[in-house]
Tab-separated table of N, CA and C in Angstrom:
chain	number	residue	atom	x	y	z
A	1	MET	N	33.094	237.566	85.687
A	1	MET	CA	32.494	236.490	84.960
A	1	MET	C	33.364	236.093	83.776
A	2	TYR	N	33.840	237.096	83.036
A	2	TYR	CA	34.710	236.768	81.905
A	2	TYR	C	36.064	236.229	82.378
A	3	VAL	N	36.458	236.660	83.557
A	3	VAL	CA	37.734	236.200	84.099
A	3	VAL	C	37.682	234.691	84.326
A	4	PHE	N	36.575	234.199	84.861
A	4	PHE	CA	36.443	232.755	85.078
A	4	PHE	C	36.405	231.995	83.763
A	5	GLN	N	35.756	232.547	82.781
A	5	GLN	CA	35.699	231.881	81.474
A	5	GLN	C	37.087	231.830	80.835
A	6	ILE	N	37.849	232.912	80.950
A	6	ILE	CA	39.208	232.928	80.380
A	6	ILE	C	40.086	231.937	81.142
A	7	ARG	N	39.949	231.916	82.452
A	7	ARG	CA	40.749	230.995	83.257
A	7	ARG	C	40.385	229.546	82.906
A	8	ASP	N	39.108	229.252	82.777
A	8	ASP	CA	38.673	227.901	82.384
A	8	ASP	C	39.186	227.543	80.997
A	9	LEU	N	39.155	228.537	80.109
A	9	LEU	CA	39.651	228.318	78.757
A	9	LEU	C	41.152	228.054	78.776
A	10	ASP	N	41.900	228.818	79.571
A	10	ASP	CA	43.348	228.603	79.710
A	10	ASP	C	43.640	227.201	80.255
A	11	THR	N	42.874	226.812	81.245
A	11	THR	CA	43.068	225.493	81.845
A	11	THR	C	42.773	224.389	80.838
A	12	SER	N	41.717	224.519	80.092
A	12	SER	CA	41.378	223.480	79.111
A	12	SER	C	42.403	223.435	77.979
A	13	ILE	N	42.929	224.614	77.571
A	13	ILE	CA	43.976	224.630	76.528
A	13	ILE	C	45.241	223.968	77.062
A	14	THR	N	45.617	224.291	78.268
A	14	THR	CA	46.813	223.692	78.877
A	14	THR	C	46.643	222.175	79.004
A	15	THR	N	45.484	221.744	79.418
A	15	THR	CA	45.206	220.309	79.543
A	15	THR	C	45.257	219.629	78.178
A	16	ALA	N	44.698	220.261	77.164
A	16	ALA	CA	44.716	219.680	75.813
A	16	ALA	C	46.138	219.593	75.285
A	17	GLU	N	46.956	220.630	75.518
A	17	GLU	CA	48.364	220.596	75.077
A	17	GLU	C	49.131	219.479	75.790
A	18	LYS	N	48.862	219.328	77.078
A	18	LYS	CA	49.533	218.271	77.849
A	18	LYS	C	49.163	216.888	77.303
A	19	ARG	N	47.891	216.682	77.032
A	19	ARG	CA	47.450	215.399	76.458
A	19	ARG	C	48.086	215.156	75.096
A	20	LEU	N	48.178	216.203	74.296
A	20	LEU	CA	48.793	216.076	72.974
A	20	LEU	C	50.260	215.673	73.088
A	21	ARG	N	50.987	216.302	74.036
A	21	ARG	CA	52.400	215.939	74.241
A	21	ARG	C	52.526	214.475	74.676
A	22	GLU	N	51.657	214.044	75.571
A	22	GLU	CA	51.689	212.651	76.038
A	22	GLU	C	51.399	211.679	74.894
A	23	LEU	N	50.442	212.039	74.053
A	23	LEU	CA	50.124	211.178	72.909
A	23	LEU	C	51.297	211.099	71.941
A	24	ARG	N	51.957	212.212	71.709
A	24	ARG	CA	53.116	212.212	70.801
A	24	ARG	C	54.234	211.330	71.339
A	25	LEU	N	54.378	211.309	72.657
A	25	LEU	CA	55.415	210.463	73.246
A	25	LEU	C	55.077	208.980	73.090
A	26	ARG	N	53.805	208.648	73.144
A	26	ARG	CA	53.399	207.248	73.049
A	26	ARG	C	53.402	206.728	71.619
A	27	VAL	N	53.047	207.549	70.663
A	27	VAL	CA	52.954	207.112	69.268
A	27	VAL	C	54.326	207.277	68.616
A	28	PRO	N	54.884	206.188	68.039
A	28	PRO	CA	56.198	206.314	67.403
A	28	PRO	C	56.121	207.179	66.143
A	29	SER	N	57.242	207.824	65.866
A	29	SER	CA	57.299	208.679	64.679
A	29	SER	C	57.451	207.821	63.426
A	30	GLY	N	57.337	208.459	62.285
A	30	GLY	CA	57.512	207.748	61.016
A	30	GLY	C	58.901	207.145	60.897
A	31	ARG	N	59.919	207.872	61.364
A	31	ARG	CA	61.302	207.350	61.319
A	31	ARG	C	61.452	206.113	62.205
A	32	GLN	N	60.857	206.203	63.401
A	32	GLN	CA	60.941	205.049	64.297
A	32	GLN	C	60.244	203.833	63.696
A	33	LEU	N	59.084	204.068	63.106
A	33	LEU	CA	58.363	202.957	62.473
A	33	LEU	C	59.168	202.369	61.323
A	34	GLU	N	59.781	203.218	60.509
A	34	GLU	CA	60.596	202.739	59.385
A	34	GLU	C	61.813	201.967	59.890
A	35	ALA	N	62.442	202.480	60.959
A	35	ALA	CA	63.599	201.784	61.531
A	35	ALA	C	63.190	200.405	62.054
A	36	ARG	N	62.039	200.336	62.705
A	36	ARG	CA	61.560	199.041	63.207
A	36	ARG	C	61.247	198.092	62.058
A	37	ARG	N	60.661	198.612	60.994
A	37	ARG	CA	60.333	197.778	59.832
A	37	ARG	C	61.606	197.221	59.199
A	38	LEU	N	62.629	198.087	59.043
A	38	LEU	CA	63.896	197.632	58.454
A	38	LEU	C	64.587	196.606	59.351
A	39	ALA	N	64.528	196.811	60.664
A	39	ALA	CA	65.123	195.842	61.594
A	39	ALA	C	64.402	194.499	61.502
A	40	ALA	N	63.085	194.541	61.385
A	40	ALA	CA	62.319	193.293	61.257
A	40	ALA	C	62.652	192.585	59.949
A	41	LEU	N	62.802	193.350	58.861
A	41	LEU	CA	63.177	192.744	57.575
A	41	LEU	C	64.558	192.109	57.652
A	42	LYS	N	65.498	192.802	58.309
A	42	LYS	CA	66.860	192.273	58.446
A	42	LYS	C	66.853	190.985	59.276
A	43	THR	N	66.096	190.990	60.361
A	43	THR	CA	65.992	189.793	61.202
A	43	THR	C	65.365	188.643	60.424
A	44	ASN	N	64.325	188.943	59.666
A	44	ASN	CA	63.651	187.925	58.863
A	44	ASN	C	64.614	187.328	57.840
A	45	LYS	N	65.395	188.179	57.191
A	45	LYS	CA	66.369	187.705	56.197
A	45	LYS	C	67.427	186.825	56.866
A	46	GLY	N	67.875	187.241	58.060
A	46	GLY	CA	68.845	186.433	58.800
A	46	GLY	C	68.296	185.065	59.148
A	47	LEU	N	67.038	185.029	59.574
A	47	LEU	CA	66.409	183.741	59.901
A	47	LEU	C	66.259	182.867	58.663
A	48	GLN	N	65.913	183.474	57.534
A	48	GLN	CA	65.802	182.706	56.292
A	48	GLN	C	67.150	182.112	55.903
A	49	ASN	N	68.233	182.886	56.069
A	49	ASN	CA	69.574	182.371	55.765
A	49	ASN	C	69.934	181.208	56.681
A	50	ARG	N	69.621	181.341	57.974
A	50	ARG	CA	69.934	180.257	58.909
A	50	ARG	C	69.135	179.004	58.585
A	51	ILE	N	67.873	179.169	58.210
A	51	ILE	CA	67.044	178.015	57.830
A	51	ILE	C	67.612	177.347	56.585
A	52	GLN	N	68.051	178.159	55.621
A	52	GLN	CA	68.617	177.608	54.388
A	52	GLN	C	69.906	176.843	54.685
A	53	GLN	N	70.775	177.404	55.536
A	53	GLN	CA	72.018	176.711	55.893
A	53	GLN	C	71.724	175.407	56.630
A	54	ALA	N	70.751	175.434	57.541
A	54	ALA	CA	70.396	174.211	58.272
A	54	ALA	C	69.826	173.160	57.326
A	55	THR	N	69.066	173.599	56.319
A	55	THR	CA	68.507	172.661	55.340
A	55	THR	C	69.616	172.019	54.523
A	56	VAL	N	70.603	172.819	54.126
A	56	VAL	CA	71.739	172.277	53.364
A	56	VAL	C	72.487	171.250	54.208
A	57	ARG	N	72.740	171.584	55.486
A	57	ARG	CA	73.448	170.637	56.359
A	57	ARG	C	72.637	169.368	56.573
A	58	LEU	N	71.326	169.505	56.757
A	58	LEU	CA	70.469	168.335	56.946
A	58	LEU	C	70.479	167.442	55.714
A	59	ASN	N	70.405	168.036	54.528
A	59	ASN	CA	70.450	167.241	53.295
A	59	ASN	C	71.783	166.516	53.156
A	60	ALA	N	72.878	167.173	53.565
A	60	ALA	CA	74.189	166.520	53.511
A	60	ALA	C	74.237	165.329	54.466
A	61	VAL	N	73.685	165.498	55.661
A	61	VAL	CA	73.667	164.395	56.632
A	61	VAL	C	72.808	163.246	56.115
A	62	LEU	N	71.660	163.576	55.522
A	62	LEU	CA	70.793	162.522	54.982
A	62	LEU	C	71.476	161.770	53.846
A	63	ALA	N	72.174	162.500	52.972
A	63	ALA	CA	72.902	161.840	51.879
A	63	ALA	C	74.006	160.955	52.442
A	64	ASP	N	74.712	161.451	53.463
A	64	ASP	CA	75.774	160.673	54.097
A	64	ASP	C	75.192	159.414	54.729
A	65	ASN	N	74.034	159.532	55.360
A	65	ASN	CA	73.385	158.361	55.956
A	65	ASN	C	72.989	157.339	54.897
A	66	ARG	N	72.513	157.826	53.733
A	66	ARG	CA	72.153	156.886	52.660
A	66	ARG	C	73.384	156.115	52.194
A	67	VAL	N	74.517	156.809	52.063
A	67	VAL	CA	75.758	156.139	51.654
A	67	VAL	C	76.177	155.126	52.714
A	68	LEU	N	76.109	155.535	53.981
A	68	LEU	CA	76.502	154.620	55.054
A	68	LEU	C	75.595	153.394	55.108
A	69	ARG	N	74.307	153.599	54.921
A	69	ARG	CA	73.378	152.457	54.920
A	69	ARG	C	73.670	151.517	53.751
A	70	SER	N	73.969	152.090	52.602
A	70	SER	CA	74.304	151.269	51.438
A	70	SER	C	75.576	150.462	51.713
A	71	ASN	N	76.583	151.130	52.301
A	71	ASN	CA	77.821	150.420	52.654
A	71	ASN	C	77.544	149.320	53.670
A	72	LEU	N	76.691	149.608	54.620
A	72	LEU	CA	76.351	148.612	55.628
A	72	LEU	C	75.669	147.401	54.999
A	73	GLU	N	74.742	147.648	54.090
A	73	GLU	CA	74.067	146.538	53.411
A	73	GLU	C	75.058	145.709	52.595
A	74	ASN	N	75.980	146.372	51.899
A	74	ASN	CA	76.991	145.642	51.122
A	74	ASN	C	77.889	144.812	52.029
A	75	LEU	N	78.280	145.389	53.171
A	75	LEU	CA	79.119	144.633	54.098
A	75	LEU	C	78.370	143.434	54.676
A	76	LEU	N	77.103	143.601	54.939
A	76	LEU	CA	76.315	142.465	55.435
A	76	LEU	C	76.253	141.349	54.396
A	77	LYS	N	76.087	141.710	53.132
A	77	LYS	CA	76.075	140.695	52.071
A	77	LYS	C	77.422	139.989	51.985
A	78	GLN	N	78.517	140.777	52.064
A	78	GLN	CA	79.852	140.176	52.016
A	78	GLN	C	80.072	139.252	53.212
A	79	ARG	N	79.624	139.697	54.388
A	79	ARG	CA	79.782	138.859	55.574
A	79	ARG	C	79.038	137.540	55.409
A	80	ASP	N	77.814	137.612	54.906
A	80	ASP	CA	77.037	136.387	54.701
A	80	ASP	C	77.722	135.467	53.697
A	81	LYS	N	78.292	136.070	52.647
A	81	LYS	CA	78.986	135.267	51.638
A	81	LYS	C	80.202	134.570	52.254
A	82	PHE	N	80.974	135.302	53.044
A	82	PHE	CA	82.157	134.706	53.666
A	82	PHE	C	81.769	133.671	54.715
A	83	MET	N	80.697	133.919	55.437
A	83	MET	CA	80.252	132.932	56.421
A	83	MET	C	79.838	131.638	55.727
A	84	LEU	N	79.205	131.759	54.576
A	84	LEU	CA	78.827	130.573	53.819
A	84	LEU	C	80.076	129.817	53.374
A	85	GLN	N	81.090	130.556	52.906
A	85	GLN	CA	82.329	129.899	52.482
A	85	GLN	C	83.049	129.276	53.670
A	86	LEU	N	83.024	129.967	54.819
A	86	LEU	CA	83.674	129.410	56.007
A	86	LEU	C	82.974	128.144	56.492
A	87	SER	N	81.682	128.055	56.262
A	87	SER	CA	80.956	126.874	56.728
A	87	SER	C	81.398	125.618	55.979
A	88	PHE	N	81.984	125.797	54.796
A	88	PHE	CA	82.491	124.641	54.051
A	88	PHE	C	83.889	124.248	54.509
A	89	CYS	N	84.538	125.095	55.316
A	89	CYS	CA	85.897	124.807	55.796
A	89	CYS	C	85.806	124.099	57.147
A	90	HIS	N	85.469	122.855	57.136
A	90	HIS	CA	85.352	122.115	58.390
A	90	HIS	C	85.900	120.712	58.173
A	91	GLY	N	85.860	119.903	59.189
A	91	GLY	CA	86.304	118.515	59.072
A	91	GLY	C	87.698	118.303	59.622
A	92	GLY	N	88.247	119.257	60.386
A	92	GLY	CA	89.536	119.058	61.025
A	92	GLY	C	90.728	119.431	60.174
A	93	PHE	N	90.561	119.767	58.931
A	93	PHE	CA	91.719	120.188	58.122
A	93	PHE	C	91.496	121.620	57.657
A	94	ARG	N	92.603	122.308	57.398
A	94	ARG	CA	92.535	123.719	57.007
A	94	ARG	C	92.774	123.833	55.514
A	95	LEU	N	91.898	124.578	54.881
A	95	LEU	CA	92.082	124.866	53.464
A	95	LEU	C	93.029	126.052	53.315
A	96	PRO	N	93.726	126.161	52.187
A	96	PRO	CA	94.720	127.234	52.028
A	96	PRO	C	94.135	128.641	52.182
A	97	TYR	N	92.906	128.837	51.813
A	97	TYR	CA	92.342	130.192	51.864
A	97	TYR	C	91.516	130.437	53.132
A	98	GLN	N	91.525	129.484	54.078
A	98	GLN	CA	90.701	129.630	55.278
A	98	GLN	C	91.146	130.824	56.127
A	99	ASP	N	92.470	131.035	56.273
A	99	ASP	CA	92.954	132.182	57.056
A	99	ASP	C	92.535	133.501	56.418
A	100	LEU	N	92.612	133.565	55.097
A	100	LEU	CA	92.205	134.777	54.393
A	100	LEU	C	90.713	135.044	54.600
A	101	LEU	N	89.913	133.982	54.527
A	101	LEU	CA	88.475	134.144	54.753
A	101	LEU	C	88.196	134.616	56.177
A	102	TRP	N	88.930	134.024	57.124
A	102	TRP	CA	88.711	134.408	58.515
A	102	TRP	C	89.083	135.875	58.746
A	103	ARG	N	90.237	136.297	58.212
A	103	ARG	CA	90.657	137.699	58.345
A	103	ARG	C	89.669	138.635	57.662
A	104	SER	N	89.185	138.218	56.506
A	104	SER	CA	88.201	139.048	55.798
A	104	SER	C	86.923	139.181	56.613
A	105	TRP	N	86.506	138.082	57.222
A	105	TRP	CA	85.298	138.137	58.038
A	105	TRP	C	85.489	139.074	59.232
A	106	LEU	N	86.676	139.031	59.862
A	106	LEU	CA	86.951	139.932	60.987
A	106	LEU	C	86.921	141.393	60.541
A	107	LEU	N	87.525	141.673	59.382
A	107	LEU	CA	87.518	143.047	58.866
A	107	LEU	C	86.096	143.515	58.562
A	108	ILE	N	85.315	142.630	57.970
A	108	ILE	CA	83.923	142.990	57.658
A	108	ILE	C	83.151	143.255	58.948
A	109	THR	N	83.355	142.426	59.962
A	109	THR	CA	82.674	142.629	61.239
A	109	THR	C	83.094	143.955	61.868
A	110	ASP	N	84.421	144.256	61.826
A	110	ASP	CA	84.885	145.549	62.340
A	110	ASP	C	84.251	146.697	61.567
A	111	GLY	N	84.173	146.541	60.254
A	111	GLY	CA	83.559	147.584	59.423
A	111	GLY	C	82.090	147.779	59.746
A	112	LEU	N	81.385	146.670	60.008
A	112	LEU	CA	79.969	146.764	60.387
A	112	LEU	C	79.802	147.516	61.702
A	113	CYS	N	80.644	147.185	62.678
A	113	CYS	CA	80.567	147.882	63.968
A	113	CYS	C	80.842	149.371	63.785
A	114	LEU	N	81.843	149.687	62.961
A	114	LEU	CA	82.189	151.084	62.705
A	114	LEU	C	81.044	151.812	62.016
A	115	LEU	N	80.437	151.171	61.020
A	115	LEU	CA	79.322	151.807	60.314
A	115	LEU	C	78.111	151.986	61.216
A	116	ARG	N	77.827	150.981	62.020
A	116	ARG	CA	76.686	151.112	62.936
A	116	ARG	C	76.902	152.272	63.898
A	117	SER	N	78.129	152.381	64.434
A	117	SER	CA	78.382	153.478	65.376
A	117	SER	C	78.336	154.823	64.673
A	118	SER	N	78.773	154.890	63.414
A	118	SER	CA	78.723	156.176	62.713
A	118	SER	C	77.296	156.541	62.337
A	119	LEU	N	76.421	155.543	62.132
A	119	LEU	CA	75.016	155.856	61.875
A	119	LEU	C	74.329	156.341	63.144
A	120	LEU	N	74.717	155.753	64.276
A	120	LEU	CA	74.100	156.154	65.536
A	120	LEU	C	74.732	157.414	66.107
A	121	MET	N	76.065	157.561	65.912
A	121	MET	CA	76.787	158.721	66.438
A	121	MET	C	77.634	159.326	65.324
A	122	PRO	N	77.036	160.105	64.432
A	122	PRO	CA	77.765	160.604	63.265
A	122	PRO	C	78.862	161.603	63.597
A	123	HIS	N	78.911	162.104	64.839
A	123	HIS	CA	79.938	163.078	65.185
A	123	HIS	C	81.293	162.419	65.441
A	124	LEU	N	81.327	161.083	65.586
A	124	LEU	CA	82.592	160.392	65.820
A	124	LEU	C	83.359	160.236	64.513
A	125	PRO	N	84.709	160.248	64.577
A	125	PRO	CA	85.486	160.067	63.335
A	125	PRO	C	85.322	158.657	62.792
A	126	ARG	N	85.364	158.546	61.470
A	126	ARG	CA	85.221	157.239	60.822
A	126	ARG	C	86.583	156.793	60.301
A	127	GLU	N	87.168	155.812	60.955
A	127	GLU	CA	88.442	155.270	60.494
A	127	GLU	C	88.293	153.761	60.379
A	128	MET	N	88.781	153.223	59.293
A	128	MET	CA	88.722	151.777	59.118
A	128	MET	C	89.836	151.135	59.941
A	129	PRO	N	89.570	149.996	60.556
A	129	PRO	CA	90.616	149.304	61.322
A	129	PRO	C	91.684	148.753	60.382
A	130	HIS	N	92.886	148.604	60.929
A	130	HIS	CA	93.992	148.090	60.116
A	130	HIS	C	93.938	146.569	60.058
A	131	MET	N	94.459	146.019	58.976
A	131	MET	CA	94.499	144.564	58.784
A	131	MET	C	95.474	143.968	59.796
A	132	PRO	N	95.080	142.936	60.532
A	132	PRO	CA	96.006	142.330	61.505
A	132	PRO	C	97.166	141.645	60.786
A	133	HIS	N	98.334	141.741	61.402
A	133	HIS	CA	99.530	141.125	60.810
A	133	HIS	C	99.654	139.682	61.264
A	134	ASP	N	100.305	138.871	60.441
A	134	ASP	CA	100.549	137.471	60.816
A	134	ASP	C	101.526	137.433	61.969
A	135	SER	N	101.292	136.525	62.899
A	135	SER	CA	102.228	136.408	64.023
A	135	SER	C	102.882	135.059	64.029
């Protein structure tokens, strides 16, 4: 009778030890938890740095766009002014400054096209066209 009780007791102790070992394997240790916490903090800091860098780049692009829009508006005003002056150059005769006005209008139009493309596609290089030579 006592033999069965001892055997049952041995079996229950062995089963309890086995369960305890399994639980220890499933539950992370304090070191593992600390390592995971530090890794999460490092990842979080890295993400914050990337967000900050992206914000700086976005602000630079927005500032660049404001400058380009301002330049575009100024060029549009200049174009309108030159078009008004060109409208007075009619009647079959050429005024001395008509060629200069025409060349200026062409340059302004080229500049407008360049600015529009740089606003739509900012990754393209921005180069001003060269002044055409007299032929």
